[in-house]
Short mmCIF file of C-alpha atoms in Angstrom, two decimals:
data_model
loop_
_atom_site.label_atom_id
_atom_site.label_comp_id
_atom_site.label_asym_id
_atom_site.label_seq_id
_atom_site.Cartn_x
_atom_site.Cartn_y
_atom_site.Cartn_z
CA MET A 1 0.00 0.00 0.00
CA SER A 2 2.87 2.37 0.85
CA LYS A 3 4.53 1.74 -2.53
CA GLU A 4 1.25 2.41 -4.37
CA LEU A 5 0.81 5.61 -2.42
CA LEU A 6 4.38 6.70 -3.20
CA ASP A 7 3.88 6.04 -6.93
CA ALA A 8 0.60 7.99 -6.91
CA LEU A 9 2.24 10.97 -5.18
CA ASN A 10 5.15 11.00 -7.63
CA LEU A 11 2.72 10.91 -10.56
CA LEU A 12 0.68 13.80 -9.17
CA GLU A 13 3.85 15.79 -8.58
CA GLN A 14 4.86 15.38 -12.23
CA GLU A 15 1.48 15.89 -13.89
CA LYS A 16 -0.07 18.55 -11.65
CA ASP A 17 3.14 20.27 -10.53
CA ILE A 18 2.16 19.80 -6.88
CA SER A 19 4.98 19.12 -4.42
CA LYS A 20 4.97 15.77 -2.64
CA ASP A 21 5.36 17.50 0.74
CA THR A 22 2.08 19.33 0.16
CA LEU A 23 0.33 16.07 -0.71
CA LEU A 24 1.76 14.34 2.37
CA GLU A 25 0.48 17.22 4.50
CA ALA A 26 -2.96 16.76 2.90
CA ILE A 27 -2.92 13.03 3.75
CA GLU A 28 -1.91 13.82 7.31
CA ASN A 29 -4.79 16.27 7.70
CA SER A 30 -7.22 13.78 6.15
CA LEU A 31 -6.24 11.07 8.64
CA ILE A 32 -6.72 13.46 11.55
CA LYS A 33 -10.10 14.44 10.08
CA ALA A 34 -11.05 10.76 9.80
CA CYS A 35 -10.16 10.21 13.47
CA GLU A 36 -12.28 13.18 14.43
CA ASN A 37 -15.25 11.80 12.50
CA HIS A 38 -14.74 8.29 13.90
CA PHE A 39 -14.02 9.09 17.57
CA GLY A 40 -15.71 12.46 17.88
CA LYS A 41 -12.48 14.29 18.73
CA ALA A 42 -8.87 14.27 17.58
CA ASP A 43 -7.09 16.81 19.78
CA ASN A 44 -4.48 14.28 20.90
CA VAL A 45 -4.14 12.43 17.58
CA LYS A 46 -0.77 12.58 15.80
CA VAL A 47 0.26 11.33 12.36
CA THR A 48 3.80 10.54 11.21
CA ILE A 49 4.62 9.86 7.55
CA ASP A 50 7.98 8.83 6.11
CA PRO A 51 8.39 10.93 2.92
CA LYS A 52 10.78 8.39 1.38
CA THR A 53 8.62 5.27 1.79
CA CYS A 54 5.19 6.79 2.55
CA ASP A 55 4.87 4.49 5.58
CA PHE A 56 2.57 6.22 8.04
CA GLU A 57 1.47 5.78 11.64
CA VAL A 58 -1.59 7.17 13.37
CA TYR A 59 -1.58 7.26 17.16
CA ALA A 60 -3.24 8.97 20.09
CA GLU A 61 -1.33 10.40 23.03
CA LYS A 62 -3.16 9.29 26.21
CA GLU A 63 -2.50 10.15 29.85
CA VAL A 64 -2.04 7.33 32.33
CA VAL A 65 -4.66 7.54 35.15
CA GLU A 66 -6.06 5.32 37.88
CA ASP A 67 -9.68 5.74 36.79
CA VAL A 68 -10.45 6.37 33.10
CA GLU A 69 -13.08 9.06 32.49
CA ASP A 70 -12.43 9.67 28.77
CA SER A 71 -11.11 6.67 26.83
CA MET A 72 -9.97 8.88 23.95
CA LEU A 73 -7.75 11.03 26.15
CA GLN A 74 -6.86 8.64 29.00
CA ILE A 75 -5.61 5.11 29.57
CA SER A 76 -5.65 3.05 32.77
CA LEU A 77 -2.40 2.26 34.56
CA GLU A 78 -3.05 -1.45 34.08
CA ASP A 79 -3.43 -1.13 30.30
CA ALA A 80 -0.42 1.16 30.07
CA ARG A 81 1.79 -1.35 31.94
CA GLN A 82 0.79 -4.03 29.45
CA LYS A 83 2.74 -1.99 26.92
CA ASP A 84 5.59 -1.08 29.24
CA LYS A 85 5.87 -1.89 32.95
CA ARG A 86 7.76 1.33 33.61
CA TYR A 87 4.72 3.55 33.00
CA MET A 88 3.50 5.53 36.02
CA VAL A 89 0.39 7.66 36.61
CA GLY A 90 0.68 10.93 34.73
CA ASP A 91 2.86 9.56 31.93
CA ILE A 92 1.86 9.92 28.27
CA VAL A 93 1.37 6.74 26.26
CA ARG A 94 1.28 6.51 22.46
CA VAL A 95 -1.60 4.25 21.44
CA GLU A 96 -1.71 3.20 17.79
CA ILE A 97 -4.94 3.78 15.87
CA LYS A 98 -5.79 1.36 13.06
CA SER A 99 -6.95 3.46 10.10
CA LYS A 100 -8.55 0.35 8.58
CA GLU A 101 -11.12 0.43 11.40
CA PHE A 102 -12.50 3.80 10.28
CA GLY A 103 -16.09 3.75 9.09
CA ARG A 104 -17.25 4.44 5.55
CA ILE A 105 -18.26 8.04 6.28
CA ALA A 106 -14.94 8.84 7.98
CA THR A 107 -13.04 7.33 5.05
CA GLN A 108 -15.09 9.26 2.50
CA ASN A 109 -14.50 12.54 4.37
CA ALA A 110 -10.77 11.83 4.46
CA LYS A 111 -10.82 11.21 0.71
CA ASN A 112 -12.66 14.51 0.14
CA VAL A 113 -10.05 16.38 2.19
CA ILE A 114 -7.25 15.00 -0.01
CA LEU A 115 -9.09 15.76 -3.26
CA GLN A 116 -9.93 19.27 -2.11
CA LYS A 117 -6.28 19.93 -1.26
CA ILE A 118 -5.18 18.60 -4.65
CA ARG A 119 -7.64 20.89 -6.45
CA GLU A 120 -6.52 23.90 -4.42
CA GLU A 121 -2.84 23.22 -5.08
CA GLU A 122 -3.50 22.63 -8.77
CA ARG A 123 -5.27 26.01 -9.07
CA LYS A 124 -2.47 27.67 -7.10
CA SER A 125 0.18 26.07 -9.31
CA LEU A 126 -1.59 27.18 -12.52
CA PHE A 127 -2.04 30.69 -11.19
CA ASN A 128 1.65 31.00 -10.27
CA GLN A 129 2.69 29.58 -13.64
CA TYR A 130 0.69 32.09 -15.69
CA TYR A 131 1.10 34.99 -13.26
CA ALA A 132 4.83 34.74 -13.99
CA LYS A 133 3.96 35.22 -17.69
CA GLU A 134 1.87 38.35 -17.11
CA LYS A 135 2.90 41.18 -19.51
CA GLU A 136 4.46 38.58 -21.83
CA VAL A 137 3.50 37.21 -25.25
CA VAL A 138 2.41 33.58 -25.52
CA THR A 139 1.12 31.38 -28.32
CA GLY A 140 -2.42 30.08 -27.96
CA ILE A 141 -4.87 27.97 -29.94
CA VAL A 142 -8.27 29.40 -30.78
CA GLN A 143 -10.97 27.26 -29.17
CA ARG A 144 -14.33 28.88 -29.89
CA TYR A 145 -16.27 32.14 -29.85
CA LEU A 146 -18.09 33.01 -26.62
CA GLY A 147 -20.48 35.60 -27.99
CA LYS A 148 -18.11 38.26 -29.30
CA ASN A 149 -15.26 37.10 -27.07
CA VAL A 150 -12.80 34.37 -28.03
CA SER A 151 -11.61 31.46 -25.89
CA ILE A 152 -7.87 30.83 -26.36
CA ASN A 153 -6.21 27.66 -25.05
CA LEU A 154 -2.76 28.41 -23.60
CA GLY A 155 -1.89 24.82 -22.77
CA LYS A 156 -3.05 24.00 -19.25
CA CYS A 157 -5.90 26.51 -19.11
CA ASP A 158 -7.97 28.82 -21.30
CA ALA A 159 -7.73 32.58 -21.67
CA ILE A 160 -10.36 35.11 -22.75
CA LEU A 161 -9.79 37.53 -25.62
CA ASN A 162 -12.44 40.19 -25.04
CA GLU A 163 -14.03 42.06 -27.93
CA SER A 164 -12.37 45.30 -26.76
CA GLU A 165 -8.93 43.65 -27.05
CA GLN A 166 -9.49 42.29 -30.56
CA VAL A 167 -8.19 44.03 -33.68
CA LYS A 168 -11.10 45.28 -35.74
CA GLY A 169 -11.62 43.03 -38.73
CA GLU A 170 -9.68 40.04 -37.39
CA VAL A 171 -11.58 36.76 -37.63
CA PHE A 172 -10.25 33.59 -36.05
CA LYS A 173 -10.87 29.97 -36.95
CA PRO A 174 -10.92 27.09 -34.43
CA THR A 175 -7.49 25.41 -33.94
CA GLU A 176 -5.75 28.48 -35.39
CA ARG A 177 -2.51 29.41 -33.58
CA ILE A 178 -2.10 33.08 -32.65
CA LYS A 179 0.15 35.13 -30.40
CA VAL A 180 -1.48 37.13 -27.61
CA TYR A 181 -0.29 39.50 -24.90
CA ILE A 182 -1.25 38.49 -21.34
CA LEU A 183 -2.89 41.53 -19.78
CA GLU A 184 -3.90 40.18 -16.38
CA VAL A 185 -4.06 36.93 -14.43
CA LYS A 186 -6.66 36.75 -11.65
CA ASN A 187 -6.92 34.03 -9.02
CA THR A 188 -10.49 32.70 -8.66
CA THR A 189 -12.13 29.72 -6.99
CA LYS A 190 -12.49 28.08 -10.40
CA GLY A 191 -8.84 28.55 -11.30
CA PRO A 192 -6.87 31.40 -12.90
CA ARG A 193 -8.81 33.83 -15.09
CA ILE A 194 -6.49 35.05 -17.84
CA LEU A 195 -7.23 38.11 -19.95
CA VAL A 196 -5.25 38.54 -23.18
CA SER A 197 -4.98 41.21 -25.88
CA ARG A 198 -4.16 41.56 -29.58
CA THR A 199 -4.31 45.39 -29.55
CA HIS A 200 -1.88 46.31 -26.76
CA PRO A 201 1.24 48.22 -27.95
CA GLU A 202 3.42 45.96 -25.80
CA LEU A 203 2.46 43.06 -28.08
CA VAL A 204 4.55 44.61 -30.87
CA LYS A 205 7.43 45.32 -28.49
CA ARG A 206 7.48 41.74 -27.18
CA LEU A 207 7.34 40.36 -30.72
CA PHE A 208 10.43 42.36 -31.63
CA GLU A 209 12.18 41.12 -28.48
CA SER A 210 11.51 37.53 -29.51
CA GLU A 211 12.37 38.06 -33.19
CA VAL A 212 15.38 40.40 -32.94
CA ALA A 213 18.34 39.09 -30.93
CA GLU A 214 19.83 42.58 -30.57
CA VAL A 215 16.67 43.83 -28.86
CA LYS A 216 16.52 40.80 -26.55
CA ASP A 217 20.20 41.27 -25.59
CA GLY A 218 19.73 44.99 -24.91
CA ILE A 219 22.05 46.17 -27.70
CA VAL A 220 19.09 47.83 -29.42
CA GLU A 221 16.53 49.58 -27.24
CA ILE A 222 12.92 50.33 -28.15
CA LYS A 223 12.63 53.89 -26.84
CA GLY A 224 9.03 54.53 -27.83
CA LEU A 225 6.10 52.93 -29.56
CA ALA A 226 2.74 54.20 -30.79
CA ARG A 227 0.17 51.86 -32.27
CA GLU A 228 -3.20 51.89 -33.94
CA ALA A 229 -3.94 48.19 -33.89
CA GLY A 230 -4.62 46.62 -37.25
CA SER A 231 -3.46 49.67 -39.19
CA ARG A 232 -0.02 51.10 -38.34
CA THR A 233 2.67 51.18 -35.67
CA LYS A 234 5.50 53.67 -35.28
CA MET A 235 8.50 52.56 -33.25
CA ALA A 236 11.60 54.53 -32.24
CA VAL A 237 14.78 52.52 -31.67
CA TRP A 238 18.26 53.31 -30.39
CA SER A 239 21.52 51.36 -30.48
CA ASN A 240 23.95 51.19 -27.54
CA ASP A 241 26.61 49.92 -29.94
CA PRO A 242 27.83 52.41 -32.59
CA ASN A 243 28.59 49.47 -34.90
CA VAL A 244 24.98 48.26 -34.87
CA ASP A 245 22.33 49.98 -36.98
CA PRO A 246 19.17 49.84 -34.83
CA VAL A 247 16.74 50.15 -37.74
CA GLY A 248 18.63 47.63 -39.84
CA ALA A 249 18.72 45.15 -36.96
CA CYS A 250 14.95 45.37 -36.52
CA VAL A 251 14.25 45.16 -40.25
CA GLY A 252 16.59 42.24 -40.94
CA ILE A 253 17.99 41.01 -44.24
CA ASN A 254 15.47 41.73 -47.00
CA GLY A 255 13.01 42.71 -44.25
CA ALA A 256 12.88 39.14 -42.92
CA ARG A 257 12.54 40.06 -39.26
CA VAL A 258 9.99 42.82 -39.52
CA ASN A 259 8.00 40.92 -42.16
CA ALA A 260 7.63 37.99 -39.76
CA ILE A 261 6.06 40.36 -37.23
CA VAL A 262 3.91 42.06 -39.87
CA GLU A 263 2.63 38.62 -40.89
CA GLU A 264 1.80 37.76 -37.29
CA LEU A 265 -0.08 41.08 -37.02
CA ARG A 266 -1.90 40.26 -40.27
CA GLY A 267 -0.52 43.04 -42.44
CA GLU A 268 -0.27 45.85 -39.90
CA LYS A 269 2.28 48.35 -41.22
CA ILE A 270 5.30 49.12 -39.03
CA ASP A 271 7.41 52.29 -39.32
CA ILE A 272 10.81 51.95 -37.62
CA ILE A 273 12.70 55.20 -36.99
CA CYS A 274 15.86 56.25 -35.17
CA TRP A 275 15.33 57.77 -31.74
CA ASP A 276 17.20 61.02 -31.06
CA GLU A 277 17.70 63.10 -27.93
CA ASN A 278 17.04 66.23 -29.97
CA PRO A 279 13.22 66.49 -30.04
CA ALA A 280 13.29 68.32 -33.39
CA VAL A 281 15.21 65.51 -35.04
CA LEU A 282 13.01 62.93 -33.35
CA ILE A 283 9.84 64.64 -34.61
CA GLU A 284 11.26 64.86 -38.13
CA ASN A 285 12.07 61.13 -38.03
CA ALA A 286 8.65 60.32 -36.58
CA LEU A 287 6.88 62.07 -39.47
CA SER A 288 8.64 59.89 -42.06
CA PRO A 289 8.11 58.98 -44.82
CA ALA A 290 7.20 62.67 -45.27
CA LYS A 291 10.04 65.13 -45.96
CA VAL A 292 10.34 68.01 -43.51
CA ILE A 293 11.73 71.50 -44.14
CA CYS A 294 12.15 72.46 -40.49
CA VAL A 295 10.95 71.68 -36.97
CA VAL A 296 10.75 74.16 -34.09
CA ALA A 297 10.16 72.30 -30.81
CA ASP A 298 9.36 73.77 -27.39
CA GLU A 299 10.47 71.22 -24.79
CA GLU A 300 8.76 73.00 -21.89
CA GLU A 301 5.39 73.36 -23.58
CA LYS A 302 5.77 70.03 -25.42
CA THR A 303 4.66 71.65 -28.69
CA ALA A 304 6.26 71.69 -32.11
CA GLN A 305 5.81 73.66 -35.32
CA VAL A 306 6.60 71.62 -38.43
CA ILE A 307 6.92 73.00 -41.96
CA VAL A 308 6.79 70.65 -44.92
CA PRO A 309 6.86 71.20 -48.70
CA ASP A 310 3.41 71.82 -50.18
CA TYR A 311 3.34 68.49 -52.01
CA GLN A 312 4.25 66.65 -48.77
CA LEU A 313 1.50 68.08 -46.55
CA SER A 314 -1.03 65.32 -47.12
CA LEU A 315 1.69 62.68 -46.67
CA ALA A 316 2.89 64.25 -43.41
CA ILE A 317 -0.63 64.38 -42.00
CA GLY A 318 -1.50 60.93 -43.28
CA LYS A 319 -4.78 59.26 -44.04
CA VAL A 320 -7.40 60.69 -41.61
CA GLY A 321 -4.47 62.26 -39.74
CA GLN A 322 -2.91 58.94 -38.79
CA ASN A 323 0.74 59.75 -39.54
CA ALA A 324 0.70 62.98 -37.53
CA ARG A 325 -1.34 61.38 -34.73
CA LEU A 326 1.09 58.48 -34.29
CA ALA A 327 4.07 60.84 -34.47
CA ALA A 328 2.55 62.94 -31.70
CA ARG A 329 1.99 59.87 -29.50
CA LEU A 330 5.48 58.58 -30.16
CA THR A 331 7.26 61.84 -29.34
CA GLY A 332 4.90 63.19 -26.68
CA PHE A 333 4.70 66.55 -28.48
CA LYS A 334 1.67 68.36 -29.81
CA ILE A 335 2.58 68.76 -33.47
CA ASP A 336 1.26 71.54 -35.71
CA ILE A 337 2.03 70.83 -39.37
CA LYS A 338 1.95 73.58 -41.99
CA SER A 339 2.82 73.57 -45.67
CA GLU A 340 5.53 75.93 -46.92
CA THR A 341 2.93 78.20 -48.53
CA GLN A 342 0.88 78.37 -45.33
CA ALA A 343 4.02 79.15 -43.34
CA ARG A 344 4.96 81.98 -45.71
CA GLU A 345 1.46 83.47 -45.67
CA SER A 346 1.30 83.37 -41.88
CA GLY A 347 4.80 84.80 -41.52
CA LEU A 348 6.05 81.74 -39.69
CA LEU A 349 9.10 81.31 -41.94
CA GLU A 350 10.28 84.85 -41.24
CA GLU A 351 9.45 84.48 -37.56
CA ILE A 352 11.73 81.49 -37.14
CA GLY A 353 14.45 83.09 -39.27
CA TYR A 354 14.25 81.06 -42.47
CA LEU A 355 15.41 82.83 -45.67
CA ASP A 356 13.73 82.78 -49.03
CA GLY A 357 14.87 80.07 -51.38
CA VAL A 358 15.83 77.63 -48.65
CA THR A 359 13.65 74.96 -50.20
CA GLU A 360 14.78 75.42 -53.79
CA GLU A 361 15.91 71.79 -53.86
CA TYR A 362 12.27 70.75 -53.57
CA GLU A 363 11.10 72.87 -56.52
CA GLY A 364 9.95 70.94 -59.55
CA TYR A 365 8.52 68.03 -57.53
CA GLU A 366 4.95 67.32 -58.54
CA GLU A 367 4.60 63.99 -56.82
CA TYR A 368 6.50 62.26 -54.01
CA GLU A 369 8.62 59.13 -54.02
CA THR A 370 8.00 55.94 -52.07
CA TYR A 371 9.87 52.78 -51.23
CA ASP A 372 9.00 49.43 -52.71
CA ASP A 373 9.35 46.09 -50.93
CA ALA A 374 13.05 45.92 -51.80
CA GLY A 375 13.70 49.32 -50.25
CA ASP A 376 14.42 51.02 -53.61
CA TYR A 377 12.67 54.06 -54.98
CA ASP A 378 9.76 52.89 -57.08
CA GLY A 379 8.75 56.17 -58.68
CA ILE A 380 5.41 57.86 -58.22
CA ASP A 381 2.28 57.19 -56.25
CA GLU A 382 -0.55 59.46 -57.41
CA ASP A 383 -3.35 57.90 -55.39
CA TYR A 384 -2.69 59.53 -52.05
CA ASP A 385 -4.93 62.52 -52.71
CA ASP A 386 -7.76 60.04 -53.24
CA GLY A 387 -7.32 58.71 -49.74
CA ASP A 388 -5.06 55.70 -50.52
CA GLU A 389 -2.00 54.87 -48.43
CA PRO A 390 1.19 56.31 -49.96
CA TYR A 391 3.48 53.52 -48.84
CA ASP A 392 3.40 49.76 -48.53
CA ASP A 393 4.90 47.26 -46.12
CA GLY A 394 8.32 48.11 -47.47
CA ALA A 395 8.14 51.71 -46.27
CA TYR A 396 10.68 50.98 -43.58
CA GLY A 397 13.33 50.24 -46.27
CA GLU A 398 15.88 47.46 -46.31
CA GLY A 399 18.27 47.79 -43.41
CA ASP A 400 18.38 51.59 -43.76
CA ASP A 401 16.91 54.19 -41.45
CA ALA A 402 13.62 55.28 -42.96
CA GLY A 403 13.94 58.46 -40.94
CA ASP A 404 17.46 59.17 -42.13
CA SER A 405 16.41 58.97 -45.78
CA PHE A 406 14.25 62.03 -45.31
CA ASN A 407 16.71 64.15 -43.35
CA GLU A 408 18.13 66.12 -46.29
CA ASP A 409 17.60 69.45 -44.51
CA GLU A 410 18.78 68.33 -41.08
CA GLU A 411 21.52 70.98 -41.20
CA ASN A 412 18.79 73.65 -41.49
CA GLN A 413 17.22 72.75 -38.17
#
């Protein structure tokens, strides 16, 4: 029986991740509970269990008396001396209790105590396991839709992807594998309740940490990130090693690294720019792929005036203001974008000390240039004024800083 018990405890320890000591403690409590149900009390009952062999002994500590008033707590001197002739009145005698003599109800209650302890420890183990993964990205398997929410299996338990944490337009199929960001793990009586997200900005950051070794090792830092889930993300990166190009490391050879993340995010566009301590340079980079004439930033007020060529105004603002909005979130500045003509008419160019003819290099441009998937210039895109996106998934270039490629007037800042 002891060997069978030992094998059962070892199996539970492996499958349920419950320590054997905890299970032995549960068995000890169950035996004491069985004694209490069988005898009516168990104040003087003790249980010893050998953790190596699982041999156990149940006994009651009884006081030696002349006249027995309570047989559960006392033993007569005559009976005590049958065990050992040296016993005297007032001594404590250990009297073995045969657990096989327990009644059916006492045995059932003892069994329930053990099962209850196993369930509690299993819930506690699961909670600790997933609580350690909070704020991390995990891979789950889509189970089913619960109304508008989605049940995601994470291995040992299910998580809930609420409608508010789903990317608009994403539809999942059962058994489909997706990556999710663990928002919160709550401990409940029915086990851990795990809430996950597909829209959280940290999802993109964690994906880059898992995909880009330089980010994971801390060589490249993600300084800032702004996201509109399902549409576009802007991310500012910085390298602690002058020999490592932060944008190139995140993009990868032929865009392999960033494309893997874009695929996981189902086509969401990602702009990767170089972070800079100079807020004006940072804002100029953040507005890429638009070209910027000049940026005047007020660090105290957290505001910035940006002047762009006339033909770049719509590109700088972006479709329904998305490019400017994400740039503002990324930099933390309130950005006011004006075309060169608007700046001249309002006197802003003269106010900030810009001379006439400073933007002669831009004259003659009727359309703007974009990057193709290979990172090369692919000519003209004339659809932007109709509301179409001016750049594709290759907008981040191939190993080059998308921000740097639009910094032709950096010396004018």
